[in-house]
Amino acid sequence: MSKIVIKGGSNLHGEVNISAAKNSVLPIIAASILSGDKCIIDNVPMLEDVFVISNILKSISADVTIDKKLNKIIIDTSNISYCDPCSELVKKMRASFLIMGPMISRFGGFKLCLPGGCNIGTRPIDLHLKGFAALGAKVNVEHGFVEAKAKKLIGNKIYLDFPSVGATENIMMAAVTAEGETIIENAAEEPEIKDLADFLNSMGANITGAGSRAIHIKGVKNLKGSSHSPICDRIESGTFMVAAAITKSKIRINGINEEYLKPIIAKLTEAGVYIRCEGNSLIVDGNRELNPIDIKTMPYPGFPTDMQSQVTGLLSTVKGTSIVTETIFENRFMHVMEMKRMGANIKIDGRSAVIEGVDKLTGAEVKATDLRAGAALILCGLAAEGKTEVIDIYHIDRGYVDIEKKLKLLGADIERVNE
Ligand code: EPU
């Protein structure tokens, strides 16, 4: 079992380069199924989740070549057939359900085991299924599997009860070859949705409005192979912004998109962090007195749930009372218990964490309960007095490229220990 060991108290300095977005590249890899041809994805973050989805594609006969040196994936989906993907792999990751939409579009149906809940909430898939049904698929959930069958998919107007990222992506991918026009209303507006639509359009799809609340998809006969370079990871960017703030350091973060970071910049600025944008870089200076703030997670362009745990960690070191309210996932405060081991003073009241800033956190052995929780604990460790050991770091490896190496380059005293 590997762990990350941090000796807190180092000042960070220098520059860090941000990788491409995990949450863009996963649906993009799934979308390659639609081409029945060769797709090339550049600038791919070499992450555990990327390997899992690639292996799922391989299990349905796609030819996937991963070039770790060039950060490139070449996917040939011409030999994919309607067969069972490896259920063990599918259950490993929620995002594996994103192959459902493309498979229904290409083969008129598909059967996939239910992805199941996870540490941050139950995460149902009802909105995905309602969308497939609205396009004319017969959807059946039985014995732990979802099966969708459609003689022909026909465009429809689909209103999502909630702007789910995954449902928007899955329905968009199913609808690209449906007859006529599909309109997804109350769609998720996350930048990763627009990135996926850009990739689909480069394959020959006809999608407009992605990134807004209403997405229009005019069905096309078929799609062709294409290449794409996914957008930068706004959550990794935000995580390094918090790294600077929690260690009272000044760093430069390269390869960002200021637009995507607006909600994070706004709240950290409100807390007193100095942030300046220079083209595709951010200068973040946390070496100042910070104030407590209140935050509520919301669908984009609101404050991202994927930054909630990191900011909770930061606010636990900021004098005064802050309130962080989680509205997206019902169980995303598992990190609070771990932060308390480090001396944080946080009480959970329903969907809110009431945080009383403490003078100092102290190093402890803590467990990464999910990906972002793990990152948040590393950040707390950077600021804590003494040694912090973060265990169960496989969660962190699912979504951060070389996080300890990047922090080490910035001057952190951090090590991965393989036991
Ligand atoms: N929901 C439903 N029914 C559905 C779908 C979603 O009730 O059919 C609910 C979920 O249970 C949740 C809320 O809607 O309470 C939001 O879920 P959403 O579908 O938007 O999330 P997702 O597509 O499963 C993606 C990211 C998550 C990120 C969320 C929210 C990927 C691969 N994952 O998940 O990323 O937290 O959107 O922004 O894109 C992470 O990177 O750490 C991560 C968890």
Short mmCIF file of C-alpha atoms and ligand atoms in Angstrom, two decimals:
data_model
loop_
_atom_site.label_atom_id
_atom_site.label_comp_id
_atom_site.label_asym_id
_atom_site.label_seq_id
_atom_site.Cartn_x
_atom_site.Cartn_y
_atom_site.Cartn_z
CA MET A 1 0.00 0.00 0.00
CA SER A 2 1.33 3.42 -0.91
CA LYS A 3 0.97 6.53 1.18
CA ILE A 4 1.92 10.16 0.88
CA VAL A 5 4.03 11.58 3.68
CA ILE A 6 4.22 15.33 4.17
CA LYS A 7 6.27 17.39 6.57
CA GLY A 8 4.29 20.57 6.95
CA GLY A 9 5.52 24.13 7.14
CA SER A 10 7.41 24.58 3.86
CA ASN A 11 6.81 27.70 1.86
CA LEU A 12 5.86 27.06 -1.76
CA HIS A 13 7.41 29.00 -4.62
CA GLY A 14 7.89 28.72 -8.37
CA GLU A 15 5.60 27.42 -11.05
CA VAL A 16 3.33 24.46 -11.67
CA ASN A 17 1.84 23.22 -14.94
CA ILE A 18 -1.76 22.07 -15.00
CA SER A 19 -2.77 18.86 -16.81
CA ALA A 20 -5.82 18.32 -19.00
CA ALA A 21 -9.17 17.72 -17.32
CA LYS A 22 -9.96 14.18 -16.21
CA ASN A 23 -13.66 14.99 -16.45
CA SER A 24 -13.23 16.03 -20.08
CA VAL A 25 -11.08 13.18 -21.22
CA LEU A 26 -13.29 10.39 -19.79
CA PRO A 27 -16.42 11.29 -21.82
CA ILE A 28 -14.22 12.05 -24.84
CA ILE A 29 -12.74 8.56 -24.73
CA ALA A 30 -16.30 7.16 -24.44
CA ALA A 31 -17.37 9.32 -27.41
CA SER A 32 -14.71 7.73 -29.63
CA ILE A 33 -17.04 4.69 -29.77
CA LEU A 34 -19.34 6.75 -32.02
CA SER A 35 -16.76 7.08 -34.77
CA GLY A 36 -16.30 3.39 -35.61
CA ASP A 37 -12.94 4.68 -36.74
CA LYS A 38 -9.65 5.95 -35.33
CA CYS A 39 -9.60 8.82 -32.81
CA ILE A 40 -6.48 10.45 -31.41
CA ILE A 41 -6.62 12.18 -28.04
CA ASP A 42 -3.61 14.35 -27.21
CA ASN A 43 -2.51 15.92 -23.96
CA VAL A 44 -4.15 13.09 -22.02
CA PRO A 45 -3.62 13.10 -18.25
CA MET A 46 -2.20 9.66 -17.47
CA LEU A 47 -4.54 8.81 -14.61
CA GLU A 48 -6.01 5.65 -13.13
CA ASP A 49 -9.54 6.56 -14.33
CA VAL A 50 -8.23 7.01 -17.87
CA PHE A 51 -6.68 3.52 -17.76
CA VAL A 52 -9.94 2.06 -16.42
CA ILE A 53 -12.12 3.51 -19.19
CA SER A 54 -9.51 2.52 -21.79
CA ASN A 55 -9.61 -1.05 -20.48
CA ILE A 56 -13.41 -1.04 -20.60
CA LEU A 57 -13.20 -0.07 -24.27
CA LYS A 58 -10.66 -2.83 -24.83
CA SER A 59 -13.06 -5.30 -23.20
CA ILE A 60 -15.56 -4.55 -26.01
CA SER A 61 -12.88 -5.03 -28.68
CA ALA A 62 -11.65 -1.49 -29.20
CA ASP A 63 -7.99 -1.20 -30.05
CA VAL A 64 -6.52 1.28 -27.56
CA THR A 65 -2.89 2.37 -27.61
CA ILE A 66 -1.69 4.50 -24.72
CA ASP A 67 1.53 6.41 -25.23
CA LYS A 68 2.47 7.55 -21.73
CA LYS A 69 5.53 9.46 -22.93
CA LEU A 70 3.61 11.55 -25.46
CA ASN A 71 0.42 11.70 -23.33
CA LYS A 72 -1.49 10.39 -26.31
CA ILE A 73 -4.20 7.79 -26.73
CA ILE A 74 -5.11 6.28 -30.08
CA ILE A 75 -8.47 4.52 -30.08
CA ASP A 76 -9.69 2.45 -32.97
CA THR A 77 -13.32 1.48 -32.37
CA SER A 78 -13.98 -0.12 -35.77
CA ASN A 79 -14.06 -3.64 -34.29
CA ILE A 80 -16.28 -2.84 -31.33
CA SER A 81 -19.25 -5.11 -31.11
CA TYR A 82 -22.38 -5.43 -29.00
CA CYS A 83 -20.89 -7.55 -26.24
CA ASP A 84 -20.58 -7.48 -22.47
CA PRO A 85 -17.89 -5.17 -21.17
CA CYS A 86 -15.94 -6.31 -18.12
CA SER A 87 -18.34 -5.69 -15.21
CA GLU A 88 -15.51 -5.58 -12.68
CA LEU A 89 -14.04 -2.58 -14.48
CA VAL A 90 -17.41 -0.90 -15.00
CA LYS A 91 -18.14 -1.06 -11.26
CA LYS A 92 -14.82 0.59 -10.46
CA MET A 93 -15.84 3.99 -11.77
CA ARG A 94 -19.08 5.96 -12.14
CA ALA A 95 -17.92 7.46 -15.41
CA SER A 96 -17.96 4.05 -17.07
CA PHE A 97 -21.70 4.54 -17.53
CA LEU A 98 -20.76 7.14 -20.17
CA ILE A 99 -20.24 4.37 -22.73
CA MET A 100 -23.99 3.65 -22.61
CA GLY A 101 -25.07 6.65 -24.76
CA PRO A 102 -22.50 6.06 -27.52
CA MET A 103 -23.22 2.30 -27.59
CA ILE A 104 -26.99 2.87 -27.90
CA SER A 105 -26.36 5.35 -30.69
CA ARG A 106 -24.06 2.99 -32.57
CA PHE A 107 -25.75 -0.37 -31.98
CA GLY A 108 -29.36 0.55 -31.18
CA GLY A 109 -28.99 -0.78 -27.66
CA PHE A 110 -26.63 -1.92 -24.96
CA LYS A 111 -26.50 -3.76 -21.67
CA LEU A 112 -24.27 -2.58 -18.86
CA CYS A 113 -24.03 -3.41 -15.18
CA LEU A 114 -25.16 -0.64 -12.84
CA PRO A 115 -22.24 1.52 -11.79
CA GLY A 116 -23.41 1.60 -8.13
CA GLY A 117 -23.07 4.27 -5.46
CA CYS A 118 -19.85 5.68 -4.12
CA ASN A 119 -18.36 7.38 -1.08
CA ILE A 120 -19.74 10.82 -1.87
CA GLY A 121 -23.37 9.85 -2.43
CA THR A 122 -25.79 7.38 -3.98
CA ARG A 123 -25.44 8.95 -7.43
CA PRO A 124 -28.45 7.51 -9.27
CA ILE A 125 -28.64 7.34 -13.06
CA ASP A 126 -32.36 7.99 -13.43
CA LEU A 127 -31.82 11.15 -15.50
CA HIS A 128 -29.60 9.30 -17.98
CA LEU A 129 -32.25 6.60 -18.34
CA LYS A 130 -35.14 9.07 -18.73
CA GLY A 131 -33.17 10.72 -21.51
CA PHE A 132 -32.57 7.44 -23.37
CA ALA A 133 -36.27 6.58 -22.99
CA ALA A 134 -37.28 10.00 -24.34
CA LEU A 135 -35.21 9.23 -27.44
CA GLY A 136 -37.27 6.08 -27.96
CA ALA A 137 -35.20 3.43 -26.20
CA LYS A 138 -36.88 0.76 -24.10
CA VAL A 139 -34.98 0.83 -20.85
CA ASN A 140 -35.02 -2.02 -18.37
CA VAL A 141 -33.16 -2.36 -15.08
CA GLU A 142 -32.92 -5.96 -13.91
CA HIS A 143 -30.50 -8.17 -11.97
CA GLY A 144 -28.03 -5.33 -11.56
CA PHE A 145 -27.93 -4.48 -15.26
CA VAL A 146 -29.39 -1.69 -17.37
CA GLU A 147 -30.51 -2.66 -20.81
CA ALA A 148 -31.61 -0.16 -23.43
CA LYS A 149 -33.00 -1.19 -26.81
CA ALA A 150 -34.16 1.00 -29.65
CA LYS A 151 -35.10 0.14 -33.21
CA LYS A 152 -34.48 3.75 -34.03
CA LEU A 153 -33.62 6.75 -31.86
CA ILE A 154 -35.78 9.78 -32.53
CA GLY A 155 -34.94 13.32 -31.40
CA ASN A 156 -37.02 14.78 -28.60
CA LYS A 157 -37.19 17.66 -26.14
CA ILE A 158 -35.68 16.50 -22.86
CA TYR A 159 -35.90 18.57 -19.69
CA LEU A 160 -33.46 17.46 -16.99
CA ASP A 161 -34.84 17.77 -13.44
CA PHE A 162 -31.29 18.63 -12.39
CA PRO A 163 -28.40 19.79 -14.60
CA SER A 164 -26.49 16.53 -14.24
CA VAL A 165 -23.10 16.54 -15.94
CA GLY A 166 -23.11 12.82 -16.74
CA ALA A 167 -26.74 12.74 -17.92
CA THR A 168 -26.16 15.74 -20.22
CA GLU A 169 -23.10 14.03 -21.71
CA ASN A 170 -24.69 10.61 -22.09
CA ILE A 171 -27.90 11.95 -23.67
CA MET A 172 -25.92 14.25 -25.97
CA MET A 173 -23.87 11.26 -27.19
CA ALA A 174 -26.95 9.07 -27.65
CA ALA A 175 -28.74 11.83 -29.57
CA VAL A 176 -26.05 12.68 -32.12
CA THR A 177 -27.36 10.12 -34.59
CA ALA A 178 -31.04 10.23 -33.57
CA GLU A 179 -33.46 11.20 -36.32
CA GLY A 180 -34.44 14.88 -36.19
CA GLU A 181 -33.62 17.35 -33.44
CA THR A 182 -33.01 16.77 -29.74
CA ILE A 183 -33.08 19.64 -27.30
CA ILE A 184 -31.67 19.10 -23.81
CA GLU A 185 -33.11 21.73 -21.49
CA ASN A 186 -31.75 22.53 -18.05
CA ALA A 187 -28.54 20.94 -19.29
CA ALA A 188 -25.31 21.09 -17.30
CA GLU A 189 -23.15 24.05 -18.35
CA GLU A 190 -19.76 22.77 -17.18
CA PRO A 191 -16.86 23.59 -19.55
CA GLU A 192 -16.29 19.84 -19.98
CA ILE A 193 -19.72 19.61 -21.71
CA LYS A 194 -18.65 22.15 -24.33
CA ASP A 195 -15.34 20.33 -24.74
CA LEU A 196 -17.18 17.06 -25.42
CA ALA A 197 -19.52 18.80 -27.89
CA ASP A 198 -16.51 20.32 -29.68
CA PHE A 199 -15.02 16.84 -30.05
CA LEU A 200 -18.35 15.41 -31.26
CA ASN A 201 -18.74 18.25 -33.77
CA SER A 202 -15.22 17.58 -35.07
CA MET A 203 -16.44 14.00 -35.68
CA GLY A 204 -19.33 15.33 -37.76
CA ALA A 205 -22.05 15.87 -35.15
CA ASN A 206 -24.29 18.93 -35.31
CA ILE A 207 -24.50 20.32 -31.77
CA THR A 208 -25.09 23.92 -30.78
CA GLY A 209 -25.58 25.57 -27.41
CA ALA A 210 -23.29 23.25 -25.40
CA GLY A 211 -22.10 25.15 -22.34
CA SER A 212 -25.50 26.83 -21.99
CA ARG A 213 -28.73 25.60 -20.41
CA ALA A 214 -30.20 24.45 -23.76
CA ILE A 215 -28.30 22.14 -26.09
CA HIS A 216 -29.59 21.55 -29.62
CA ILE A 217 -28.53 18.38 -31.39
CA LYS A 218 -29.47 17.79 -35.01
CA GLY A 219 -29.12 14.10 -35.78
CA VAL A 220 -26.56 13.08 -38.42
CA LYS A 221 -26.25 9.73 -40.20
CA ASN A 222 -22.85 8.78 -38.78
CA LEU A 223 -19.67 10.15 -37.29
CA LYS A 224 -16.06 9.79 -38.35
CA GLY A 225 -12.73 9.58 -36.56
CA SER A 226 -11.13 12.75 -35.28
CA SER A 227 -8.47 14.11 -32.97
CA HIS A 228 -8.77 16.32 -29.94
CA SER A 229 -6.84 17.89 -27.12
CA PRO A 230 -9.00 18.25 -23.97
CA ILE A 231 -9.25 21.46 -21.95
CA CYS A 232 -7.23 22.14 -18.81
CA ASP A 233 -8.32 20.78 -15.45
CA ARG A 234 -10.06 23.56 -13.51
CA ILE A 235 -10.19 21.44 -10.36
CA GLU A 236 -6.47 20.68 -10.41
CA SER A 237 -5.92 24.44 -10.98
CA GLY A 238 -8.14 25.26 -8.01
CA THR A 239 -6.37 22.68 -5.84
CA PHE A 240 -3.01 24.40 -6.47
CA MET A 241 -4.61 27.80 -5.78
CA VAL A 242 -5.61 26.48 -2.37
CA ALA A 243 -2.11 25.00 -1.91
CA ALA A 244 -0.71 28.54 -2.21
CA ALA A 245 -3.38 29.98 0.10
CA ILE A 246 -3.05 27.37 2.86
CA THR A 247 0.76 27.61 2.95
CA LYS A 248 0.71 31.43 2.74
CA SER A 249 2.86 31.20 -0.39
CA LYS A 250 3.10 32.83 -3.77
CA ILE A 251 3.13 30.55 -6.83
CA ARG A 252 2.46 30.73 -10.55
CA ILE A 253 -0.01 28.25 -12.03
CA ASN A 254 0.42 27.71 -15.78
CA GLY A 255 -1.98 26.34 -18.38
CA ILE A 256 -5.20 27.59 -16.81
CA ASN A 257 -8.33 29.13 -18.26
CA GLU A 258 -9.46 32.12 -16.18
CA GLU A 259 -13.05 31.80 -17.40
CA TYR A 260 -13.46 28.29 -15.95
CA LEU A 261 -11.98 29.40 -12.63
CA LYS A 262 -14.24 32.42 -12.02
CA PRO A 263 -16.22 30.89 -9.13
CA ILE A 264 -13.03 29.71 -7.40
CA ILE A 265 -11.19 33.01 -8.00
CA ALA A 266 -14.20 34.95 -6.65
CA LYS A 267 -14.39 33.02 -3.36
CA LEU A 268 -10.64 32.88 -2.71
CA THR A 269 -10.40 36.60 -3.46
CA GLU A 270 -13.25 37.23 -1.01
CA ALA A 271 -11.22 35.30 1.59
CA GLY A 272 -8.34 37.70 0.94
CA VAL A 273 -6.08 35.65 -1.36
CA TYR A 274 -4.37 37.79 -3.99
CA ILE A 275 -4.94 36.40 -7.49
CA ARG A 276 -3.77 37.92 -10.74
CA CYS A 277 -4.25 36.45 -14.20
CA GLU A 278 -1.52 36.76 -16.84
CA GLY A 279 -2.76 35.12 -20.04
CA ASN A 280 -2.94 31.39 -19.34
CA SER A 281 -1.25 31.72 -15.96
CA LEU A 282 -2.38 32.73 -12.51
CA ILE A 283 -0.25 34.32 -9.83
CA VAL A 284 -1.67 33.30 -6.47
CA ASP A 285 -0.36 34.91 -3.30
CA GLY A 286 -1.73 33.64 0.01
CA ASN A 287 0.79 35.42 2.19
CA ARG A 288 -1.70 37.69 3.91
CA GLU A 289 -4.32 37.68 6.63
CA LEU A 290 -7.30 35.67 5.35
CA ASN A 291 -10.94 36.09 6.43
CA PRO A 292 -13.63 33.47 6.94
CA ILE A 293 -16.17 33.10 4.12
CA ASP A 294 -19.36 31.19 3.38
CA ILE A 295 -19.56 28.92 0.34
CA LYS A 296 -22.35 26.94 -1.25
CA THR A 297 -21.56 24.37 -3.94
CA MET A 298 -23.69 24.71 -7.07
CA PRO A 299 -23.73 23.43 -10.66
CA TYR A 300 -21.40 25.44 -12.94
CA PRO A 301 -20.99 28.43 -13.05
CA GLY A 302 -21.49 28.11 -9.30
CA PHE A 303 -18.78 27.02 -6.89
CA PRO A 304 -17.73 23.43 -7.80
CA THR A 305 -18.42 20.56 -5.40
CA ASP A 306 -15.07 19.15 -6.54
CA MET A 307 -13.35 22.07 -4.74
CA GLN A 308 -15.41 21.82 -1.55
CA SER A 309 -13.09 19.62 0.48
CA GLN A 310 -9.94 21.58 -0.44
CA VAL A 311 -11.56 24.89 0.56
CA THR A 312 -12.95 23.34 3.75
CA GLY A 313 -9.34 22.45 4.62
CA LEU A 314 -8.18 26.00 3.91
CA LEU A 315 -10.97 27.60 5.96
CA SER A 316 -10.16 25.35 8.91
CA THR A 317 -6.93 27.38 9.18
CA VAL A 318 -8.62 30.79 8.81
CA LYS A 319 -9.54 32.61 12.03
CA GLY A 320 -13.30 33.07 12.49
CA THR A 321 -16.38 31.11 11.44
CA SER A 322 -16.93 29.91 7.87
CA ILE A 323 -19.88 27.91 6.60
CA VAL A 324 -19.55 25.54 3.66
CA THR A 325 -22.78 24.10 2.28
CA GLU A 326 -22.73 21.09 -0.05
CA THR A 327 -25.77 20.99 -2.33
CA ILE A 328 -24.62 18.54 -5.04
CA PHE A 329 -23.71 15.33 -3.19
CA GLU A 330 -25.42 14.22 0.01
CA ASN A 331 -22.37 12.61 1.58
CA ARG A 332 -19.38 14.71 0.67
CA PHE A 333 -18.08 15.58 4.13
CA MET A 334 -16.14 12.39 4.86
CA HIS A 335 -12.90 14.43 4.89
CA VAL A 336 -14.14 16.41 7.89
CA MET A 337 -13.58 13.46 10.24
CA GLU A 338 -10.04 13.15 8.93
CA MET A 339 -9.38 16.90 9.20
CA LYS A 340 -10.54 16.73 12.82
CA ARG A 341 -7.72 14.25 13.48
CA MET A 342 -5.42 17.09 12.44
CA GLY A 343 -7.01 19.46 14.94
CA ALA A 344 -9.59 21.13 12.70
CA ASN A 345 -12.69 22.45 14.46
CA ILE A 346 -15.57 21.60 12.13
CA LYS A 347 -19.15 20.61 12.92
CA ILE A 348 -21.50 19.12 10.38
CA ASP A 349 -25.02 20.46 10.52
CA GLY A 350 -27.11 18.75 7.83
CA ARG A 351 -25.62 19.74 4.50
CA SER A 352 -23.35 22.40 6.02
CA ALA A 353 -19.97 22.34 7.66
CA VAL A 354 -19.53 25.02 10.31
CA ILE A 355 -15.84 25.72 10.51
CA GLU A 356 -14.10 27.54 13.36
CA GLY A 357 -10.60 28.37 12.17
CA VAL A 358 -7.86 27.02 14.41
CA ASP A 359 -4.41 28.54 15.03
CA LYS A 360 -2.69 25.47 13.63
CA LEU A 361 -3.36 22.01 12.26
CA THR A 362 -1.17 19.17 13.50
CA GLY A 363 0.11 16.27 11.39
CA ALA A 364 -1.65 12.92 11.75
CA GLU A 365 -2.33 9.69 9.86
CA VAL A 366 -5.41 10.36 7.74
CA LYS A 367 -7.34 8.48 5.11
CA ALA A 368 -8.26 9.70 1.62
CA THR A 369 -11.97 8.83 1.51
CA ASP A 370 -12.40 10.01 -2.07
CA LEU A 371 -10.35 11.76 -4.73
CA ARG A 372 -10.91 15.39 -3.70
CA ALA A 373 -10.93 14.53 0.01
CA GLY A 374 -7.47 13.02 -0.48
CA ALA A 375 -6.19 16.14 -2.21
CA ALA A 376 -7.63 18.28 0.59
CA LEU A 377 -5.81 16.22 3.22
CA ILE A 378 -2.52 16.68 1.38
CA LEU A 379 -3.16 20.44 1.41
CA CYS A 380 -3.88 20.34 5.15
CA GLY A 381 -0.67 18.36 5.62
CA LEU A 382 1.31 21.10 3.85
CA ALA A 383 0.11 23.61 6.43
CA ALA A 384 0.16 21.35 9.50
CA GLU A 385 2.82 21.22 12.16
CA GLY A 386 4.76 17.98 11.92
CA LYS A 387 4.23 14.87 9.83
CA THR A 388 1.03 13.90 8.01
CA GLU A 389 0.56 10.52 6.38
CA VAL A 390 -2.25 10.19 3.86
CA ILE A 391 -3.28 6.59 3.25
CA ASP A 392 -5.62 5.07 0.64
CA ILE A 393 -4.06 7.34 -1.96
CA TYR A 394 -5.36 5.23 -4.85
CA HIS A 395 -8.30 7.63 -4.75
CA ILE A 396 -5.94 10.56 -5.41
CA ASP A 397 -4.24 8.73 -8.29
CA ARG A 398 -7.62 8.51 -10.02
CA GLY A 399 -7.63 12.23 -10.71
CA TYR A 400 -4.33 14.04 -10.07
CA VAL A 401 -1.27 13.61 -12.27
CA ASP A 402 1.87 13.38 -10.08
CA ILE A 403 0.42 15.57 -7.34
CA GLU A 404 3.30 14.91 -4.96
CA LYS A 405 5.91 15.53 -7.67
CA LYS A 406 4.28 18.82 -8.66
CA LEU A 407 4.13 19.94 -5.00
CA LYS A 408 7.73 18.84 -4.40
CA LEU A 409 8.85 20.98 -7.34
CA LEU A 410 7.11 23.89 -5.63
CA GLY A 411 9.20 23.27 -2.51
CA ALA A 412 6.91 21.06 -0.41
CA ASP A 413 8.46 18.38 1.77
CA ILE A 414 6.37 15.53 0.39
CA GLU A 415 7.10 11.93 -0.52
CA ARG A 416 5.24 8.93 -1.87
CA VAL A 417 6.17 5.87 0.14
CA ASN A 418 5.48 2.45 -1.34
CA GLU A 419 5.19 -0.17 1.35
N1 EPU B 1 -28.05 12.77 -10.20
C1 EPU B 1 -29.29 12.18 -10.14
N2 EPU B 1 -29.68 11.40 -11.19
C2 EPU B 1 -28.91 11.21 -12.28
C3 EPU B 1 -27.66 11.82 -12.35
C4 EPU B 1 -27.24 12.61 -11.29
O1 EPU B 1 -30.00 12.33 -9.16
O2 EPU B 1 -29.34 10.48 -13.19
C5 EPU B 1 -27.59 13.58 -9.08
C6 EPU B 1 -26.34 12.98 -8.42
O3 EPU B 1 -26.68 11.96 -7.51
C7 EPU B 1 -25.71 14.17 -7.77
C8 EPU B 1 -26.04 15.31 -8.74
O4 EPU B 1 -27.14 14.84 -9.53
O5 EPU B 1 -26.30 14.40 -6.54
C9 EPU B 1 -24.90 15.71 -9.65
O6 EPU B 1 -24.43 14.60 -10.36
P1 EPU B 1 -23.84 14.71 -11.83
O7 EPU B 1 -24.54 13.74 -12.69
O8 EPU B 1 -23.81 16.14 -12.25
O9 EPU B 1 -22.36 14.22 -11.58
P2 EPU B 1 -21.54 13.13 -12.39
O10 EPU B 1 -21.73 13.31 -13.85
O11 EPU B 1 -21.77 11.78 -11.80
C10 EPU B 1 -19.44 14.68 -12.65
C11 EPU B 1 -18.00 14.59 -12.30
C12 EPU B 1 -17.84 14.64 -10.79
C13 EPU B 1 -18.41 15.95 -10.31
C14 EPU B 1 -19.89 16.09 -10.74
C15 EPU B 1 -20.51 17.41 -10.38
C16 EPU B 1 -17.15 13.27 -14.12
C17 EPU B 1 -16.54 12.00 -14.59
N3 EPU B 1 -17.46 13.35 -12.83
O12 EPU B 1 -20.06 13.55 -12.01
O13 EPU B 1 -16.45 14.62 -10.54
O14 EPU B 1 -18.34 16.02 -8.91
O15 EPU B 1 -19.98 15.92 -12.17
O16 EPU B 1 -19.82 18.45 -10.92
O17 EPU B 1 -17.32 14.19 -14.90
C18 EPU B 1 -14.51 14.32 -9.27
O18 EPU B 1 -13.87 14.64 -10.26
O19 EPU B 1 -13.99 14.20 -8.12
C19 EPU B 1 -15.94 14.07 -9.40
C20 EPU B 1 -16.65 13.41 -8.49
#
